[in-house]
Amino acid sequence: MKIDILTLFPEMFTGVFGSSMLGRAQANGLLEIHTHNIRDYADNKHRKTDDYPFGGGAGMVMMAQPIFDCMEAVQGDAPAHRILLTPRGQLLTAKRAQELAKEERLILLCGHYEGVDERVNTIIDEELSIGDYVLTGGELPAMVLVDCLSRFIPGVLGSEESVLDESHADGLLEYPQYTRPADFRGMIVPEILQNGHHAKIQKWRHEQALLKTKQMRPILLGHFGKFQK
Ligand code: ADE
């Protein structure tokens, strides 16, 4: 998958995608990530990328011109799914990340200031938010999105890791996990996990996942079963 990121702050991405799983995925050719500075496409003398909002109000608005030119230059003639990261977007979920992982090419646009000129929406396919809170810009959300969807690209996770057993994979939060020793400072690993009976362990894990979800995020139980594998 190829991912282009359009941003006013490309330096924020330095080093982020180079290490760990995403570094390995790029080295293996599974993922190709490029950042592009929107400011390089501003056609005014001072390379300004924002201006006051029509109608007044606080803050500045990102101008359409540098974004259009940047998008057109980066996209070229190849099709791409174009996403604007904004607190106004649809909430990112594991299900959506899994779907996006199937795209051949993504272009991510990081919003800033008080927002982006509404006309930019004519060159955007989807608006995504990573949560119901406002960050200073779309750069961190773009990093979250890339990290989250990359894990669904076949080959990105090592064979010992799995996206099937983790929180949100089946609409539930993950069951408790333990590793050795079985007795740590008097805290004992549940007997059922130590006796090795596969079916009983599966049943226990499912019950624990339901319990955890009910305690922590009961609203998720409404979605349980609707998740597409
Ligand atoms: N930009 C600022 N806040 C954001 C959020 N919560 N999600 C996506 N983009 C954003």
CSV table of C-alpha atoms and ligand atoms in Angstrom, one decimal:
chain,number,residue,atom,x,y,z
A,1,MET,CA,0.0,0.0,0.0
A,2,LYS,CA,1.2,3.5,-0.8
A,3,ILE,CA,0.3,6.3,1.6
A,4,ASP,CA,0.9,10.0,0.9
A,5,ILE,CA,0.5,12.5,3.8
A,6,LEU,CA,-0.2,16.1,3.1
A,7,THR,CA,0.8,18.3,6.0
A,8,LEU,CA,2.1,21.7,7.1
A,9,PHE,CA,4.4,19.9,9.6
A,10,PRO,CA,6.2,17.1,7.8
A,11,GLU,CA,9.0,17.2,10.5
A,12,MET,CA,6.4,15.8,13.0
A,13,PHE,CA,6.6,12.5,11.1
A,14,THR,CA,10.4,12.2,11.3
A,15,GLY,CA,11.3,8.8,12.8
A,16,VAL,CA,7.7,7.8,13.5
A,17,PHE,CA,7.3,5.3,10.7
A,18,GLY,CA,10.9,4.2,10.6
A,19,SER,CA,11.1,1.8,13.5
A,20,SER,CA,9.4,-1.3,14.8
A,21,MET,CA,6.6,-2.9,12.8
A,22,LEU,CA,6.0,0.0,10.3
A,23,GLY,CA,9.8,0.2,9.6
A,24,ARG,CA,9.9,-3.5,8.9
A,25,ALA,CA,6.7,-3.2,6.7
A,26,GLN,CA,8.4,-0.5,4.6
A,27,ALA,CA,11.7,-2.4,4.4
A,28,ASN,CA,9.7,-5.5,3.1
A,29,GLY,CA,7.9,-3.4,0.5
A,30,LEU,CA,4.5,-3.9,2.1
A,31,LEU,CA,4.1,-0.2,2.8
A,32,GLU,CA,5.4,3.0,1.3
A,33,ILE,CA,4.9,6.3,3.1
A,34,HIS,CA,5.7,9.8,1.9
A,35,THR,CA,5.1,13.2,3.5
A,36,HIS,CA,4.5,16.4,1.5
A,37,ASN,CA,4.7,19.9,2.7
A,38,ILE,CA,1.5,21.8,1.7
A,39,ARG,CA,3.4,25.1,2.1
A,40,ASP,CA,5.6,24.2,-0.9
A,41,TYR,CA,2.5,24.6,-3.0
A,42,ALA,CA,1.3,28.1,-1.8
A,43,ASP,CA,1.4,30.4,-4.8
A,44,ASN,CA,1.6,33.7,-2.8
A,45,LYS,CA,4.8,35.7,-2.1
A,46,HIS,CA,4.9,34.8,1.7
A,47,ARG,CA,3.9,31.2,1.2
A,48,LYS,CA,0.8,31.8,3.4
A,49,THR,CA,-1.4,28.7,3.8
A,50,ASP,CA,-4.1,30.2,6.1
A,51,ASP,CA,-6.4,33.2,6.2
A,52,TYR,CA,-9.2,34.8,8.2
A,53,PRO,CA,-12.6,33.2,8.0
A,54,PHE,CA,-15.3,34.8,5.9
A,55,GLY,CA,-18.0,36.0,8.3
A,56,GLY,CA,-15.6,36.6,11.1
A,57,GLY,CA,-14.8,34.5,14.2
A,58,ALA,CA,-11.8,33.2,16.0
A,59,GLY,CA,-8.8,31.5,14.4
A,60,MET,CA,-7.6,31.0,10.9
A,61,VAL,CA,-8.7,28.7,8.1
A,62,MET,CA,-6.5,26.7,5.8
A,63,MET,CA,-6.7,28.1,2.3
A,64,ALA,CA,-8.0,26.0,-0.6
A,65,GLN,CA,-5.3,26.9,-3.2
A,66,PRO,CA,-2.2,25.3,-1.6
A,67,ILE,CA,-4.2,22.1,-0.7
A,68,PHE,CA,-5.7,21.7,-4.2
A,69,ASP,CA,-2.3,22.2,-5.8
A,70,CYS,CA,-0.6,19.8,-3.4
A,71,MET,CA,-3.3,17.2,-3.8
A,72,GLU,CA,-3.2,17.4,-7.6
A,73,ALA,CA,0.6,17.2,-7.8
A,74,VAL,CA,0.8,14.3,-5.3
A,75,GLN,CA,-2.1,12.3,-6.7
A,76,GLY,CA,-1.2,12.7,-10.4
A,77,ASP,CA,-3.3,10.4,-12.6
A,78,ALA,CA,-3.4,7.4,-10.3
A,79,PRO,CA,-6.6,6.8,-8.3
A,80,ALA,CA,-6.4,7.1,-4.5
A,81,HIS,CA,-8.8,7.2,-1.6
A,82,ARG,CA,-8.4,10.6,0.0
A,83,ILE,CA,-9.0,11.2,3.7
A,84,LEU,CA,-9.2,14.4,5.7
A,85,LEU,CA,-8.3,14.0,9.4
A,86,THR,CA,-10.7,16.3,11.3
A,87,PRO,CA,-12.6,16.2,14.6
A,88,ARG,CA,-15.7,16.6,12.4
A,89,GLY,CA,-15.2,13.3,10.7
A,90,GLN,CA,-16.7,9.8,11.3
A,91,LEU,CA,-15.1,8.0,14.2
A,92,LEU,CA,-12.2,5.6,13.3
A,93,THR,CA,-13.0,2.0,14.3
A,94,ALA,CA,-11.1,-1.2,13.9
A,95,LYS,CA,-13.7,-2.2,11.3
A,96,ARG,CA,-13.1,0.9,9.2
A,97,ALA,CA,-9.3,0.5,9.6
A,98,GLN,CA,-9.6,-3.1,8.3
A,99,GLU,CA,-11.5,-2.0,5.3
A,100,LEU,CA,-9.0,0.8,4.5
A,101,ALA,CA,-6.1,-1.7,4.7
A,102,LYS,CA,-7.5,-3.1,1.5
A,103,GLU,CA,-6.9,0.1,-0.5
A,104,GLU,CA,-4.0,0.3,-2.8
A,105,ARG,CA,-3.4,3.9,-2.3
A,106,LEU,CA,-4.4,6.5,0.4
A,107,ILE,CA,-3.8,10.2,0.6
A,108,LEU,CA,-4.1,11.7,4.1
A,109,LEU,CA,-4.7,15.4,4.5
A,110,CYS,CA,-3.9,16.8,7.9
A,111,GLY,CA,-6.2,19.7,8.9
A,112,HIS,CA,-5.0,22.6,11.1
A,113,TYR,CA,-6.0,25.9,12.7
A,114,GLU,CA,-9.8,26.4,13.0
A,115,GLY,CA,-10.5,24.2,10.0
A,116,VAL,CA,-10.1,23.8,6.3
A,117,ASP,CA,-11.9,25.8,3.6
A,118,GLU,CA,-15.1,23.9,2.9
A,119,ARG,CA,-14.3,23.7,-0.8
A,120,VAL,CA,-11.5,21.2,0.0
A,121,ASN,CA,-14.3,18.7,0.6
A,122,THR,CA,-14.8,18.4,-3.2
A,123,ILE,CA,-11.4,16.6,-3.4
A,124,ILE,CA,-11.9,14.5,-0.3
A,125,ASP,CA,-13.6,11.0,-0.2
A,126,GLU,CA,-13.9,10.6,3.5
A,127,GLU,CA,-13.5,12.6,6.8
A,128,LEU,CA,-12.2,10.7,9.8
A,129,SER,CA,-11.8,11.6,13.5
A,130,ILE,CA,-9.8,9.5,16.0
A,131,GLY,CA,-11.9,10.6,19.0
A,132,ASP,CA,-14.3,13.1,20.4
A,133,TYR,CA,-11.7,15.6,21.4
A,134,VAL,CA,-9.8,18.3,19.5
A,135,LEU,CA,-6.1,18.1,18.9
A,136,THR,CA,-3.9,20.9,17.5
A,137,GLY,CA,-3.9,19.3,14.1
A,138,GLY,CA,-4.4,16.2,12.0
A,139,GLU,CA,-0.8,14.9,12.2
A,140,LEU,CA,-1.2,12.7,15.3
A,141,PRO,CA,-4.5,11.4,14.0
A,142,ALA,CA,-2.8,10.5,10.6
A,143,MET,CA,-0.1,8.6,12.5
A,144,VAL,CA,-2.8,6.8,14.5
A,145,LEU,CA,-4.6,5.9,11.4
A,146,VAL,CA,-1.5,4.6,9.5
A,147,ASP,CA,-0.4,2.5,12.6
A,148,CYS,CA,-3.9,1.1,13.1
A,149,LEU,CA,-4.6,0.1,9.5
A,150,SER,CA,-1.1,-1.2,8.8
A,151,ARG,CA,-1.7,-4.0,11.3
A,152,PHE,CA,-4.4,-5.3,9.0
A,153,ILE,CA,-2.2,-5.5,5.9
A,154,PRO,CA,-1.3,-9.2,5.4
A,155,GLY,CA,2.4,-9.8,6.4
A,156,VAL,CA,2.8,-6.6,8.5
A,157,LEU,CA,2.4,-8.4,11.8
A,158,GLY,CA,4.8,-11.3,12.6
A,159,SER,CA,3.3,-14.8,12.6
A,160,GLU,CA,3.3,-14.8,16.4
A,161,GLU,CA,1.1,-11.7,16.5
A,162,SER,CA,-2.6,-11.7,15.6
A,163,VAL,CA,-5.3,-9.1,15.0
A,164,LEU,CA,-7.9,-11.7,15.6
A,165,ASP,CA,-7.5,-12.2,19.4
A,166,GLU,CA,-7.1,-8.6,20.4
A,167,SER,CA,-9.5,-5.9,21.8
A,168,HIS,CA,-12.2,-4.8,19.3
A,169,ALA,CA,-11.4,-7.7,16.9
A,170,ASP,CA,-14.8,-9.3,17.6
A,171,GLY,CA,-16.5,-6.3,19.0
A,172,LEU,CA,-15.3,-7.1,22.6
A,173,LEU,CA,-12.4,-6.0,24.7
A,174,GLU,CA,-9.6,-8.5,25.2
A,175,TYR,CA,-9.7,-11.1,27.9
A,176,PRO,CA,-6.9,-11.0,30.6
A,177,GLN,CA,-3.5,-12.4,29.7
A,178,TYR,CA,-0.8,-13.9,31.9
A,179,THR,CA,2.8,-15.1,31.4
A,180,ARG,CA,5.2,-16.9,33.7
A,181,PRO,CA,5.6,-17.2,36.7
A,182,ALA,CA,2.3,-18.7,37.7
A,183,ASP,CA,2.7,-17.3,41.2
A,184,PHE,CA,3.9,-13.7,41.3
A,185,ARG,CA,4.0,-12.2,44.8
A,186,GLY,CA,1.1,-14.5,45.8
A,187,MET,CA,-1.0,-13.5,42.7
A,188,ILE,CA,-1.9,-16.8,41.1
A,189,VAL,CA,-2.7,-17.2,37.4
A,190,PRO,CA,-6.3,-18.6,37.1
A,191,GLU,CA,-6.2,-22.4,37.4
A,192,ILE,CA,-8.1,-22.9,34.2
A,193,LEU,CA,-5.3,-21.3,32.1
A,194,GLN,CA,-2.7,-23.6,33.7
A,195,ASN,CA,-4.5,-26.9,33.1
A,196,GLY,CA,-4.3,-26.6,29.3
A,197,HIS,CA,-7.9,-27.7,28.4
A,198,HIS,CA,-8.4,-25.8,25.1
A,199,ALA,CA,-12.2,-25.7,25.0
A,200,LYS,CA,-12.5,-24.7,28.6
A,201,ILE,CA,-9.9,-22.0,28.2
A,202,GLN,CA,-11.8,-20.6,25.1
A,203,LYS,CA,-15.0,-20.5,27.1
A,204,TRP,CA,-13.4,-18.8,30.0
A,205,ARG,CA,-11.7,-16.2,27.8
A,206,HIS,CA,-15.0,-15.4,26.1
A,207,GLU,CA,-16.8,-14.9,29.4
A,208,GLN,CA,-13.9,-12.7,30.6
A,209,ALA,CA,-14.0,-10.6,27.5
A,210,LEU,CA,-17.8,-10.1,27.9
A,211,LEU,CA,-17.3,-9.2,31.6
A,212,LYS,CA,-14.5,-6.7,30.8
A,213,THR,CA,-16.5,-5.1,28.0
A,214,LYS,CA,-19.6,-4.8,30.3
A,215,GLN,CA,-17.4,-3.1,33.0
A,216,MET,CA,-15.4,-0.8,30.8
A,217,ARG,CA,-17.3,-0.1,27.6
A,218,PRO,CA,-20.9,-1.4,27.9
A,219,ILE,CA,-21.9,0.6,24.8
A,220,LEU,CA,-19.8,-1.8,22.7
A,221,LEU,CA,-22.1,-4.7,23.6
A,222,GLY,CA,-24.7,-3.1,21.3
A,223,HIS,CA,-22.2,-3.6,18.4
A,224,PHE,CA,-21.3,-7.2,19.4
A,225,GLY,CA,-21.8,-9.6,16.6
A,226,LYS,CA,-22.1,-6.9,13.9
A,227,PHE,CA,-18.3,-6.8,13.3
A,228,GLN,CA,-17.4,-8.3,9.9
A,229,LYS,CA,-14.4,-10.7,9.9
B,1,ADE,N1,-7.7,17.1,14.2
B,1,ADE,C1,-7.9,17.7,15.4
B,1,ADE,N2,-8.5,16.9,16.2
B,1,ADE,C2,-8.7,15.7,15.5
B,1,ADE,C3,-9.3,14.5,15.9
B,1,ADE,N3,-9.8,14.2,17.1
B,1,ADE,N4,-9.4,13.5,14.9
B,1,ADE,C4,-8.9,13.8,13.7
B,1,ADE,N5,-8.3,14.9,13.3
B,1,ADE,C5,-8.2,15.9,14.2
